[in-house]
Amino acid sequence: MSPDRLLRTWRSLAGRPGGRWLFARLLGWFVPYTGSIGARVESLEPGSVTVSLRDRRAVRNHLGSVHAIALANLAEVTSGLAMLSGIGPGVRGIPTSIQIDYIKKARGRLLATSRVTPPPVTEPVDADVTAQITNANGETVATAVVTWRLSPV
């Protein structure tokens, strides 16, 4: 999905009843693996996003907390939405690496946030985006740095 289309779709749906739910389903349709965790976009502006994740059996591990890979998936989609909403037309991005630190067990509703100012892209360039994941008490449970390779189309 192009950056313009991403923001246009968000803006047309976010304020409507069921709009955020529908946006999450559309995002999951465009990016099927990401859709598997059931994340929901809470806010989206160019270069800035907040995404929530409900704690439920489908994303839990054997220790009764949210699985490490579900957290990595949440961090990747959050960093990606921030990056893709901030880049201009004619640029595409793909993650090339992720470094994630798990700070404490993730339980309850989680919020992931990312903010980024994408660099100018005239040739392929790498840009790091941080995604911070917090629990309902505002405690950081994980922090990830996702490297995005940006290229002109």
PDB file of C-alpha atoms in Angstrom:
ATOM      1  CA  MET A   1       0.000   0.000   0.000  1.00  0.00           C
ATOM      2  CA  SER A   2       1.406   3.408  -0.931  1.00  0.00           C
ATOM      3  CA  PRO A   3       2.061   5.976   1.831  1.00  0.00           C
ATOM      4  CA  ASP A   4      -0.635   8.295   0.453  1.00  0.00           C
ATOM      5  CA  ARG A   5      -3.181   5.493   0.261  1.00  0.00           C
ATOM      6  CA  LEU A   6      -2.261   4.306   3.766  1.00  0.00           C
ATOM      7  CA  LEU A   7      -2.929   7.723   5.309  1.00  0.00           C
ATOM      8  CA  ARG A   8      -6.011   8.370   3.161  1.00  0.00           C
ATOM      9  CA  THR A   9      -7.531   5.043   4.208  1.00  0.00           C
ATOM     10  CA  TRP A  10      -6.734   5.677   7.879  1.00  0.00           C
ATOM     11  CA  ARG A  11      -8.212   9.173   7.808  1.00  0.00           C
ATOM     12  CA  SER A  12     -11.402   8.002   6.112  1.00  0.00           C
ATOM     13  CA  LEU A  13     -11.954   5.128   8.570  1.00  0.00           C
ATOM     14  CA  ALA A  14     -10.501   6.140  11.962  1.00  0.00           C
ATOM     15  CA  GLY A  15     -13.344   8.402  13.073  1.00  0.00           C
ATOM     16  CA  ARG A  16     -16.170   6.094  12.033  1.00  0.00           C
ATOM     17  CA  PRO A  17     -17.785   3.422  14.184  1.00  0.00           C
ATOM     18  CA  GLY A  18     -15.845   0.214  13.569  1.00  0.00           C
ATOM     19  CA  GLY A  19     -13.360   2.103  11.393  1.00  0.00           C
ATOM     20  CA  ARG A  20     -10.256   1.175  13.376  1.00  0.00           C
ATOM     21  CA  TRP A  21     -11.328  -2.455  13.394  1.00  0.00           C
ATOM     22  CA  LEU A  22     -11.827  -2.331   9.615  1.00  0.00           C
ATOM     23  CA  PHE A  23      -8.436  -0.649   9.139  1.00  0.00           C
ATOM     24  CA  ALA A  24      -6.805  -3.457  11.158  1.00  0.00           C
ATOM     25  CA  ARG A  25      -8.507  -6.052   8.944  1.00  0.00           C
ATOM     26  CA  LEU A  26      -7.343  -4.259   5.785  1.00  0.00           C
ATOM     27  CA  LEU A  27      -3.811  -4.045   7.139  1.00  0.00           C
ATOM     28  CA  GLY A  28      -3.937  -7.783   7.896  1.00  0.00           C
ATOM     29  CA  TRP A  29      -5.153  -8.454   4.374  1.00  0.00           C
ATOM     30  CA  PHE A  30      -2.281  -6.491   2.828  1.00  0.00           C
ATOM     31  CA  VAL A  31       0.287  -7.974   5.243  1.00  0.00           C
ATOM     32  CA  PRO A  32      -1.115 -11.407   6.230  1.00  0.00           C
ATOM     33  CA  TYR A  33       1.527 -12.423   8.782  1.00  0.00           C
ATOM     34  CA  THR A  34       1.206  -9.109  10.578  1.00  0.00           C
ATOM     35  CA  GLY A  35      -2.547  -9.613  10.664  1.00  0.00           C
ATOM     36  CA  SER A  36      -2.033 -12.846  12.615  1.00  0.00           C
ATOM     37  CA  ILE A  37      -1.420 -10.994  15.903  1.00  0.00           C
ATOM     38  CA  GLY A  38      -4.571  -8.869  15.671  1.00  0.00           C
ATOM     39  CA  ALA A  39      -2.897  -5.528  16.361  1.00  0.00           C
ATOM     40  CA  ARG A  40      -5.020  -2.390  16.147  1.00  0.00           C
ATOM     41  CA  VAL A  41      -3.856   1.047  15.048  1.00  0.00           C
ATOM     42  CA  GLU A  42      -4.868   3.648  17.618  1.00  0.00           C
ATOM     43  CA  SER A  43      -3.342   6.716  15.963  1.00  0.00           C
ATOM     44  CA  LEU A  44      -1.500   7.343  12.710  1.00  0.00           C
ATOM     45  CA  GLU A  45       0.080  10.535  11.427  1.00  0.00           C
ATOM     46  CA  PRO A  46       2.991  10.958   9.031  1.00  0.00           C
ATOM     47  CA  GLY A  47       5.995   9.457  10.836  1.00  0.00           C
ATOM     48  CA  SER A  48       4.108   8.674  14.051  1.00  0.00           C
ATOM     49  CA  VAL A  49       1.952   5.736  15.112  1.00  0.00           C
ATOM     50  CA  THR A  50       0.502   4.009  18.167  1.00  0.00           C
ATOM     51  CA  VAL A  51      -0.610   0.382  17.849  1.00  0.00           C
ATOM     52  CA  SER A  52      -2.297  -1.736  20.526  1.00  0.00           C
ATOM     53  CA  LEU A  53      -2.286  -5.475  21.116  1.00  0.00           C
ATOM     54  CA  ARG A  54      -4.740  -7.361  23.293  1.00  0.00           C
ATOM     55  CA  ASP A  55      -3.306 -10.057  25.517  1.00  0.00           C
ATOM     56  CA  ARG A  56      -5.117 -13.249  24.553  1.00  0.00           C
ATOM     57  CA  ARG A  57      -4.358 -16.941  24.223  1.00  0.00           C
ATOM     58  CA  ALA A  58      -3.445 -16.714  20.511  1.00  0.00           C
ATOM     59  CA  VAL A  59      -0.405 -14.509  21.238  1.00  0.00           C
ATOM     60  CA  ARG A  60       0.709 -16.091  24.529  1.00  0.00           C
ATOM     61  CA  ASN A  61       3.616 -18.366  25.326  1.00  0.00           C
ATOM     62  CA  HIS A  62       3.816 -21.248  27.816  1.00  0.00           C
ATOM     63  CA  LEU A  63       4.708 -18.794  30.613  1.00  0.00           C
ATOM     64  CA  GLY A  64       1.403 -16.937  30.389  1.00  0.00           C
ATOM     65  CA  SER A  65       2.803 -13.777  28.813  1.00  0.00           C
ATOM     66  CA  VAL A  66       2.801 -12.398  25.271  1.00  0.00           C
ATOM     67  CA  HIS A  67       5.181 -14.422  23.099  1.00  0.00           C
ATOM     68  CA  ALA A  68       8.521 -12.862  22.129  1.00  0.00           C
ATOM     69  CA  ILE A  69       7.822 -13.223  18.416  1.00  0.00           C
ATOM     70  CA  ALA A  70       4.398 -11.587  18.778  1.00  0.00           C
ATOM     71  CA  LEU A  71       6.216  -8.644  20.394  1.00  0.00           C
ATOM     72  CA  ALA A  72       8.739  -8.569  17.537  1.00  0.00           C
ATOM     73  CA  ASN A  73       5.863  -8.657  15.027  1.00  0.00           C
ATOM     74  CA  LEU A  74       4.170  -5.776  16.889  1.00  0.00           C
ATOM     75  CA  ALA A  75       7.422  -3.763  16.863  1.00  0.00           C
ATOM     76  CA  GLU A  76       7.968  -4.406  13.146  1.00  0.00           C
ATOM     77  CA  VAL A  77       4.461  -3.332  12.110  1.00  0.00           C
ATOM     78  CA  THR A  78       4.648  -0.274  14.353  1.00  0.00           C
ATOM     79  CA  SER A  79       8.008   0.832  12.959  1.00  0.00           C
ATOM     80  CA  GLY A  80       6.773   0.098   9.434  1.00  0.00           C
ATOM     81  CA  LEU A  81       3.619   2.168   9.765  1.00  0.00           C
ATOM     82  CA  ALA A  82       5.638   5.080  11.153  1.00  0.00           C
ATOM     83  CA  MET A  83       8.186   4.834   8.351  1.00  0.00           C
ATOM     84  CA  LEU A  84       5.748   4.214   5.507  1.00  0.00           C
ATOM     85  CA  SER A  85       3.403   7.000   6.614  1.00  0.00           C
ATOM     86  CA  GLY A  86       6.342   9.411   6.645  1.00  0.00           C
ATOM     87  CA  ILE A  87       8.037   8.661   3.330  1.00  0.00           C
ATOM     88  CA  GLY A  88       7.014  10.449   0.192  1.00  0.00           C
ATOM     89  CA  PRO A  89       5.665   9.035  -3.040  1.00  0.00           C
ATOM     90  CA  GLY A  90       8.122   7.152  -5.166  1.00  0.00           C
ATOM     91  CA  VAL A  91       9.860   5.509  -2.199  1.00  0.00           C
ATOM     92  CA  ARG A  92       9.489   1.973  -0.923  1.00  0.00           C
ATOM     93  CA  GLY A  93      10.787   0.377   2.250  1.00  0.00           C
ATOM     94  CA  ILE A  94      11.568  -3.085   3.531  1.00  0.00           C
ATOM     95  CA  PRO A  95      12.935  -4.115   6.922  1.00  0.00           C
ATOM     96  CA  THR A  96      16.421  -5.608   6.767  1.00  0.00           C
ATOM     97  CA  SER A  97      17.082  -6.229  10.464  1.00  0.00           C
ATOM     98  CA  ILE A  98      15.481  -6.079  13.869  1.00  0.00           C
ATOM     99  CA  GLN A  99      17.124  -5.886  17.272  1.00  0.00           C
ATOM    100  CA  ILE A 100      14.753  -6.310  20.184  1.00  0.00           C
ATOM    101  CA  ASP A 101      15.331  -6.183  23.924  1.00  0.00           C
ATOM    102  CA  TYR A 102      12.790  -7.926  26.124  1.00  0.00           C
ATOM    103  CA  ILE A 103      12.742  -6.045  29.407  1.00  0.00           C
ATOM    104  CA  LYS A 104       9.935  -7.706  31.343  1.00  0.00           C
ATOM    105  CA  LYS A 105       7.066 -10.124  30.832  1.00  0.00           C
ATOM    106  CA  ALA A 106       4.420  -8.598  28.604  1.00  0.00           C
ATOM    107  CA  ARG A 107       0.946  -9.017  30.019  1.00  0.00           C
ATOM    108  CA  GLY A 108      -2.329  -7.192  29.545  1.00  0.00           C
ATOM    109  CA  ARG A 109      -3.082  -4.659  26.827  1.00  0.00           C
ATOM    110  CA  LEU A 110       0.101  -3.410  25.191  1.00  0.00           C
ATOM    111  CA  LEU A 111       0.831  -0.183  23.342  1.00  0.00           C
ATOM    112  CA  ALA A 112       3.617   0.152  20.797  1.00  0.00           C
ATOM    113  CA  THR A 113       4.752   3.563  19.606  1.00  0.00           C
ATOM    114  CA  SER A 114       7.150   4.739  16.912  1.00  0.00           C
ATOM    115  CA  ARG A 115       8.125   8.161  15.683  1.00  0.00           C
ATOM    116  CA  VAL A 116      10.493   8.816  12.785  1.00  0.00           C
ATOM    117  CA  THR A 117      11.587  11.492  10.371  1.00  0.00           C
ATOM    118  CA  PRO A 118      12.566   9.559   7.240  1.00  0.00           C
ATOM    119  CA  PRO A 119      15.732  10.700   5.458  1.00  0.00           C
ATOM    120  CA  PRO A 120      15.670  12.019   1.894  1.00  0.00           C
ATOM    121  CA  VAL A 121      15.816   9.092  -0.515  1.00  0.00           C
ATOM    122  CA  THR A 122      17.611   9.569  -3.829  1.00  0.00           C
ATOM    123  CA  GLU A 123      19.415   6.219  -3.659  1.00  0.00           C
ATOM    124  CA  PRO A 124      19.037   3.186  -1.378  1.00  0.00           C
ATOM    125  CA  VAL A 125      19.554   4.215   2.252  1.00  0.00           C
ATOM    126  CA  ASP A 126      19.120   2.474   5.611  1.00  0.00           C
ATOM    127  CA  ALA A 127      17.153   4.139   8.404  1.00  0.00           C
ATOM    128  CA  ASP A 128      16.595   2.905  11.953  1.00  0.00           C
ATOM    129  CA  VAL A 129      13.195   3.164  13.619  1.00  0.00           C
ATOM    130  CA  THR A 130      12.659   2.509  17.323  1.00  0.00           C
ATOM    131  CA  ALA A 131       9.457   0.892  18.565  1.00  0.00           C
ATOM    132  CA  GLN A 132       8.740   1.008  22.280  1.00  0.00           C
ATOM    133  CA  ILE A 133       6.195  -1.416  23.743  1.00  0.00           C
ATOM    134  CA  THR A 134       4.589  -0.606  27.097  1.00  0.00           C
ATOM    135  CA  ASN A 135       2.022  -2.310  29.303  1.00  0.00           C
ATOM    136  CA  ALA A 136      -1.122  -0.808  30.816  1.00  0.00           C
ATOM    137  CA  ASN A 137       0.949   0.622  33.702  1.00  0.00           C
ATOM    138  CA  GLY A 138       3.181   2.478  31.238  1.00  0.00           C
ATOM    139  CA  GLU A 139       6.142   0.179  31.948  1.00  0.00           C
ATOM    140  CA  THR A 140       8.384  -0.649  29.003  1.00  0.00           C
ATOM    141  CA  VAL A 141       8.236  -4.385  28.256  1.00  0.00           C
ATOM    142  CA  ALA A 142      10.292  -4.350  25.038  1.00  0.00           C
ATOM    143  CA  THR A 143      12.209  -1.974  22.809  1.00  0.00           C
ATOM    144  CA  ALA A 144      13.114  -2.737  19.216  1.00  0.00           C
ATOM    145  CA  VAL A 145      15.218  -1.031  16.588  1.00  0.00           C
ATOM    146  CA  VAL A 146      14.144  -1.957  13.075  1.00  0.00           C
ATOM    147  CA  THR A 147      16.405  -1.072  10.150  1.00  0.00           C
ATOM    148  CA  TRP A 148      14.496  -0.130   7.019  1.00  0.00           C
ATOM    149  CA  ARG A 149      16.070  -0.086   3.569  1.00  0.00           C
ATOM    150  CA  LEU A 150      14.483   2.803   1.669  1.00  0.00           C
ATOM    151  CA  SER A 151      14.807   2.946  -2.106  1.00  0.00           C
ATOM    152  CA  PRO A 152      13.397   5.057  -4.902  1.00  0.00           C
ATOM    153  CA  VAL A 153      10.802   3.151  -6.895  1.00  0.00           C
TER     154      VAL A 153
END
